[in-house]
Short mmCIF file of C-alpha atoms in Angstrom, two decimals:
data_model
loop_
_atom_site.label_atom_id
_atom_site.label_comp_id
_atom_site.label_asym_id
_atom_site.label_seq_id
_atom_site.Cartn_x
_atom_site.Cartn_y
_atom_site.Cartn_z
CA UNK D 1 0.00 0.00 0.00
CA UNK D 2 1.56 3.27 -1.13
CA UNK D 3 0.12 6.77 -1.41
CA UNK D 4 1.66 9.95 -2.80
CA UNK D 5 1.26 13.66 -2.12
CA UNK D 6 2.27 16.02 0.68
CA UNK D 7 2.09 13.04 3.03
CA UNK D 8 3.20 9.68 1.69
CA UNK D 9 2.12 6.39 3.26
CA UNK D 10 4.11 3.26 2.46
CA UNK D 11 3.21 -0.01 4.21
CA UNK D 12 5.38 -3.09 3.83
CA UNK D 13 6.12 -6.15 5.98
CA UNK D 14 3.79 -5.02 8.81
CA UNK D 15 5.57 -1.64 9.09
CA UNK D 16 4.06 1.59 7.77
CA UNK D 17 6.13 4.68 7.04
CA UNK D 18 4.35 8.04 7.07
CA UNK D 19 6.52 10.57 5.24
CA UNK D 20 6.02 14.35 5.37
CA UNK D 21 6.74 14.97 1.72
CA UNK D 22 7.33 18.69 1.00
CA UNK D 23 11.15 18.82 1.08
CA UNK D 24 11.20 21.98 -1.07
CA UNK D 25 9.38 23.74 1.81
CA UNK D 26 11.22 21.93 4.63
CA UNK D 27 8.10 19.77 4.94
CA UNK D 28 6.14 22.71 6.36
CA UNK D 29 2.55 22.05 7.35
CA UNK D 30 -0.06 23.40 4.96
CA UNK D 31 -3.67 22.28 4.58
CA UNK D 32 -2.62 19.40 2.34
CA UNK D 33 -0.22 18.08 5.01
CA UNK D 34 -2.88 18.15 7.72
CA UNK D 35 -5.35 16.34 5.47
CA UNK D 36 -2.65 13.87 4.41
CA UNK D 37 -1.82 13.08 8.02
CA UNK D 38 -5.49 12.52 8.73
CA UNK D 39 -5.93 10.20 5.75
CA UNK D 40 -2.76 8.24 6.55
CA UNK D 41 -3.81 7.65 10.17
CA UNK D 42 -7.26 6.49 9.05
CA UNK D 43 -5.70 4.12 6.49
CA UNK D 44 -3.40 2.64 9.14
CA UNK D 45 -6.31 2.19 11.52
CA UNK D 46 -8.21 0.31 8.81
CA UNK D 47 -5.31 -2.04 8.01
CA UNK D 48 -4.90 -4.79 10.65
CA UNK D 49 -1.73 -6.04 8.96
CA UNK D 50 0.19 -2.96 10.12
CA UNK D 51 1.94 -3.52 13.45
CA UNK D 52 4.25 -0.48 13.75
CA UNK D 53 4.39 3.02 12.25
CA UNK D 54 7.45 5.19 11.54
CA UNK D 55 6.81 8.92 11.10
CA UNK D 56 9.54 10.98 9.42
CA UNK D 57 10.25 13.79 6.95
CA UNK D 58 11.60 13.81 3.39
CA UNK D 59 15.16 15.00 2.88
CA UNK D 60 17.92 15.50 5.43
CA UNK D 61 17.29 19.12 6.43
CA UNK D 62 14.01 18.89 8.28
CA UNK D 63 11.46 16.59 9.79
CA UNK D 64 9.34 19.72 9.40
CA UNK D 65 9.90 23.43 9.92
CA UNK D 66 6.38 23.69 11.36
CA UNK D 67 3.42 25.65 10.09
CA UNK D 68 3.79 27.05 6.56
CA UNK D 69 4.05 30.78 7.24
CA UNK D 70 3.45 31.61 3.57
CA UNK D 71 0.06 29.95 3.93
CA UNK D 72 -0.64 31.96 7.08
CA UNK D 73 0.51 35.23 5.50
CA UNK D 74 -1.86 34.65 2.59
CA UNK D 75 -4.76 34.52 5.02
CA UNK D 76 -5.37 30.82 4.44
CA UNK D 77 -4.81 29.23 7.85
CA UNK D 78 -4.83 25.49 8.57
CA UNK D 79 -8.28 25.56 10.18
CA UNK D 80 -9.61 26.37 6.69
CA UNK D 81 -9.86 22.63 6.12
CA UNK D 82 -12.79 22.80 8.54
CA UNK D 83 -14.46 25.74 6.81
CA UNK D 84 -17.91 24.27 7.44
CA UNK D 85 -17.28 24.14 11.19
CA UNK D 86 -17.96 26.93 13.66
CA UNK D 87 -14.75 28.95 13.52
CA UNK D 88 -12.84 29.41 16.73
CA UNK D 89 -12.97 26.59 19.25
CA UNK D 90 -14.60 23.93 17.05
CA UNK D 91 -12.26 24.40 14.09
CA UNK D 92 -9.09 24.56 16.19
CA UNK D 93 -10.01 21.57 18.34
CA UNK D 94 -10.83 19.55 15.22
CA UNK D 95 -7.41 20.43 13.78
CA UNK D 96 -5.55 19.14 16.83
CA UNK D 97 -7.54 15.90 16.81
CA UNK D 98 -5.64 15.02 13.62
CA UNK D 99 -2.51 14.72 15.77
CA UNK D 100 -4.43 12.78 18.42
CA UNK D 101 -5.20 10.15 15.78
CA UNK D 102 -1.53 9.10 15.98
CA UNK D 103 -1.58 9.00 19.77
CA UNK D 104 -4.70 6.84 19.67
CA UNK D 105 -3.53 4.35 17.04
CA UNK D 106 -3.57 0.82 18.43
CA UNK D 107 -0.06 0.22 17.10
CA UNK D 108 3.16 1.91 18.30
CA UNK D 109 4.29 5.04 16.44
CA UNK D 110 8.01 5.86 16.21
CA UNK D 111 9.06 9.41 15.29
CA UNK D 112 12.35 9.58 13.35
CA UNK D 113 13.32 13.25 13.52
CA UNK D 114 15.76 14.29 10.81
CA UNK D 115 16.76 17.97 11.09
CA UNK D 116 14.49 20.84 12.08
CA UNK D 117 11.44 19.92 14.16
CA UNK D 118 9.64 23.16 14.98
CA UNK D 119 6.19 24.34 16.01
CA UNK D 120 3.43 22.08 14.74
CA UNK D 121 5.95 19.35 13.92
CA UNK D 122 7.26 19.43 17.51
CA UNK D 123 3.66 19.09 18.70
CA UNK D 124 3.07 16.14 16.37
CA UNK D 125 6.01 14.08 17.67
CA UNK D 126 4.67 14.46 21.21
CA UNK D 127 1.85 12.13 20.09
CA UNK D 128 4.33 9.40 19.18
CA UNK D 129 5.22 6.50 21.48
CA UNK D 130 8.97 6.75 20.90
CA UNK D 131 11.13 9.52 19.49
CA UNK D 132 14.46 8.95 17.74
CA UNK D 133 16.49 11.81 16.27
CA UNK D 134 19.54 12.55 14.20
CA UNK D 135 22.39 14.11 16.16
CA UNK D 136 21.93 17.34 14.18
CA UNK D 137 18.20 17.71 14.89
CA UNK D 138 16.88 21.03 16.23
CA UNK D 139 13.68 21.40 18.26
CA UNK D 140 11.58 24.40 19.23
CA UNK D 141 8.15 25.89 19.83
CA UNK D 142 8.48 29.39 18.32
CA UNK D 143 4.76 30.20 18.50
CA UNK D 144 5.02 32.53 21.49
CA UNK D 145 7.48 34.70 19.50
CA UNK D 146 4.91 34.91 16.69
CA UNK D 147 2.12 36.10 18.95
CA UNK D 148 0.44 32.70 19.36
CA UNK D 149 0.06 30.28 22.26
CA UNK D 150 1.12 26.80 21.08
CA UNK D 151 -2.28 25.34 20.30
CA UNK D 152 -1.86 21.83 18.90
CA UNK D 153 -1.39 20.03 22.20
CA UNK D 154 2.11 20.87 23.46
CA UNK D 155 0.97 22.75 26.57
CA UNK D 156 -0.63 19.50 27.73
CA UNK D 157 1.65 16.78 26.34
CA UNK D 158 5.12 18.31 26.78
CA UNK D 159 4.89 18.65 30.61
CA UNK D 160 3.88 14.99 30.81
CA UNK D 161 7.01 14.00 28.88
CA UNK D 162 9.77 16.27 30.21
CA UNK D 163 8.24 17.77 33.36
CA UNK D 164 6.39 21.00 34.00
CA UNK D 165 9.20 23.51 34.53
CA UNK D 166 11.26 22.33 31.55
CA UNK D 167 8.16 22.43 29.36
CA UNK D 168 7.30 25.94 30.52
CA UNK D 169 10.79 27.15 29.63
CA UNK D 170 10.50 25.88 26.06
CA UNK D 171 6.91 27.09 25.64
CA UNK D 172 7.37 30.54 27.21
CA UNK D 173 10.65 31.44 25.51
CA UNK D 174 10.22 29.85 22.08
CA UNK D 175 13.88 28.90 22.39
CA UNK D 176 15.40 26.28 20.10
CA UNK D 177 17.37 23.37 21.55
CA UNK D 178 19.82 21.01 19.88
CA UNK D 179 19.63 17.24 19.80
CA UNK D 180 21.91 16.75 22.81
CA UNK D 181 19.69 18.99 24.96
CA UNK D 182 16.58 17.18 23.70
CA UNK D 183 18.13 13.90 24.83
CA UNK D 184 19.05 15.35 28.23
CA UNK D 185 15.48 16.54 28.72
CA UNK D 186 14.21 13.09 27.63
CA UNK D 187 12.25 14.68 24.81
CA UNK D 188 13.91 12.08 22.56
CA UNK D 189 14.96 8.56 23.48
CA UNK D 190 17.99 8.02 21.22
CA UNK D 191 20.30 10.00 18.94
CA UNK D 192 21.95 8.61 15.80
CA UNK D 193 24.10 9.92 12.94
CA UNK D 194 21.85 11.14 10.15
CA UNK D 195 22.66 8.26 7.81
CA UNK D 196 21.76 5.74 10.54
CA UNK D 197 18.50 7.27 11.78
CA UNK D 198 16.09 5.37 9.52
CA UNK D 199 18.17 2.19 9.81
CA UNK D 200 17.76 2.30 13.58
CA UNK D 201 14.10 3.31 13.39
CA UNK D 202 13.43 0.37 11.09
CA UNK D 203 15.39 -1.96 13.38
CA UNK D 204 13.29 -0.89 16.37
CA UNK D 205 10.09 -1.26 14.37
CA UNK D 206 11.06 -4.76 13.24
CA UNK D 207 11.86 -5.78 16.81
CA UNK D 208 8.40 -4.68 17.94
CA UNK D 209 6.65 -6.17 14.89
CA UNK D 210 7.97 -9.65 15.74
CA UNK D 211 5.98 -9.72 19.00
CA UNK D 212 2.34 -10.84 19.18
CA UNK D 213 0.40 -7.70 18.18
CA UNK D 214 -2.28 -8.39 20.81
CA UNK D 215 0.36 -7.99 23.51
CA UNK D 216 1.96 -4.89 21.97
CA UNK D 217 -1.36 -3.14 21.48
CA UNK D 218 -2.62 -4.09 24.93
CA UNK D 219 0.61 -2.89 26.56
CA UNK D 220 0.37 0.44 24.71
CA UNK D 221 -3.21 0.97 25.87
CA UNK D 222 -2.25 0.18 29.45
CA UNK D 223 0.81 2.46 29.43
CA UNK D 224 -1.16 5.36 27.92
CA UNK D 225 -3.56 5.23 30.87
CA UNK D 226 -0.85 6.60 33.17
CA UNK D 227 -1.38 10.04 31.66
CA UNK D 228 -5.04 10.35 32.52
CA UNK D 229 -6.18 8.24 35.47
CA UNK D 230 -5.15 7.57 39.12
CA UNK D 231 -2.86 4.65 39.94
CA UNK D 232 -5.51 2.37 41.46
CA UNK D 233 -7.81 2.76 38.47
CA UNK D 234 -4.84 2.21 36.16
CA UNK D 235 -3.89 -1.04 37.92
CA UNK D 236 -7.43 -2.33 37.54
CA UNK D 237 -7.55 -1.33 33.87
CA UNK D 238 -4.16 -2.95 33.30
CA UNK D 239 -5.58 -6.20 34.71
CA UNK D 240 -8.61 -6.01 32.41
CA UNK D 241 -6.44 -5.30 29.37
CA UNK D 242 -4.05 -8.17 30.15
CA UNK D 243 -6.93 -10.63 30.51
CA UNK D 244 -8.73 -9.48 27.36
CA UNK D 245 -5.55 -9.52 25.22
CA UNK D 246 -4.66 -13.09 26.19
CA UNK D 247 -1.53 -12.00 28.03
CA UNK D 248 0.14 -15.00 29.71
CA UNK D 249 -1.89 -17.63 27.86
CA UNK D 250 1.23 -18.89 26.04
CA UNK D 251 3.81 -17.95 28.65
CA UNK D 252 4.98 -21.52 29.27
CA UNK D 253 5.84 -21.99 25.58
CA UNK D 254 7.48 -18.56 25.39
CA UNK D 255 9.58 -19.30 28.47
CA UNK D 256 10.76 -22.59 26.95
CA UNK D 257 11.76 -20.81 23.72
CA UNK D 258 13.68 -18.25 25.78
CA UNK D 259 15.71 -20.93 27.54
CA UNK D 260 16.20 -22.90 24.32
CA UNK D 261 17.92 -19.84 22.83
CA UNK D 262 20.43 -20.04 25.66
#
């Protein structure tokens, strides 16, 4: 399954790659990108053969430079894709739910950040389960410097990932940070040389794809609960998820295979 356009979806061997595909514009987000991301997520959701997703950008300069400012300057903002909606809250909230689609996918999503990752792109990777980056990647939320509060989820997701005070510093200053600082803050999980980034992302995806998808998807659902419910409720939900996903039903055979490998 392959699709073209501003967002390209390529699914092979249980692994889907979602590619932001506007390298001539540093993969900046215009209306076509938002719609492409929405369509790609819906296609992944409808394809049970996909077990892992890798999200990255075309070229070696940028994952994405963020919102396309030429589009904004022309008066055609991204919420225009919801022109039939009540403008204001409804249109903006609907726009950010496109990113939430990736957070809510049953399968794990790995961000492979190659180069600049600014604004809306930064907010998108916060919806991913794991974040890998090239050692030359640059991150930032410049919205506050442009007269806008970051409005695609970062005020809520970033504190949950790196802590409240660190998140406030990035949000309130609009400052850019390099890859080493992103790793120190635990915004990203691993750094790699640029020519190894997709190799390592694919290797991680293949490692996950080899495991029973019922277990992977159940474990993701259980882990995601930590962000929204108290511990006791989470422990009870974890129990329900483990039972319903068949967790442990083949543990004796798995244990034997483990010991057989030596």
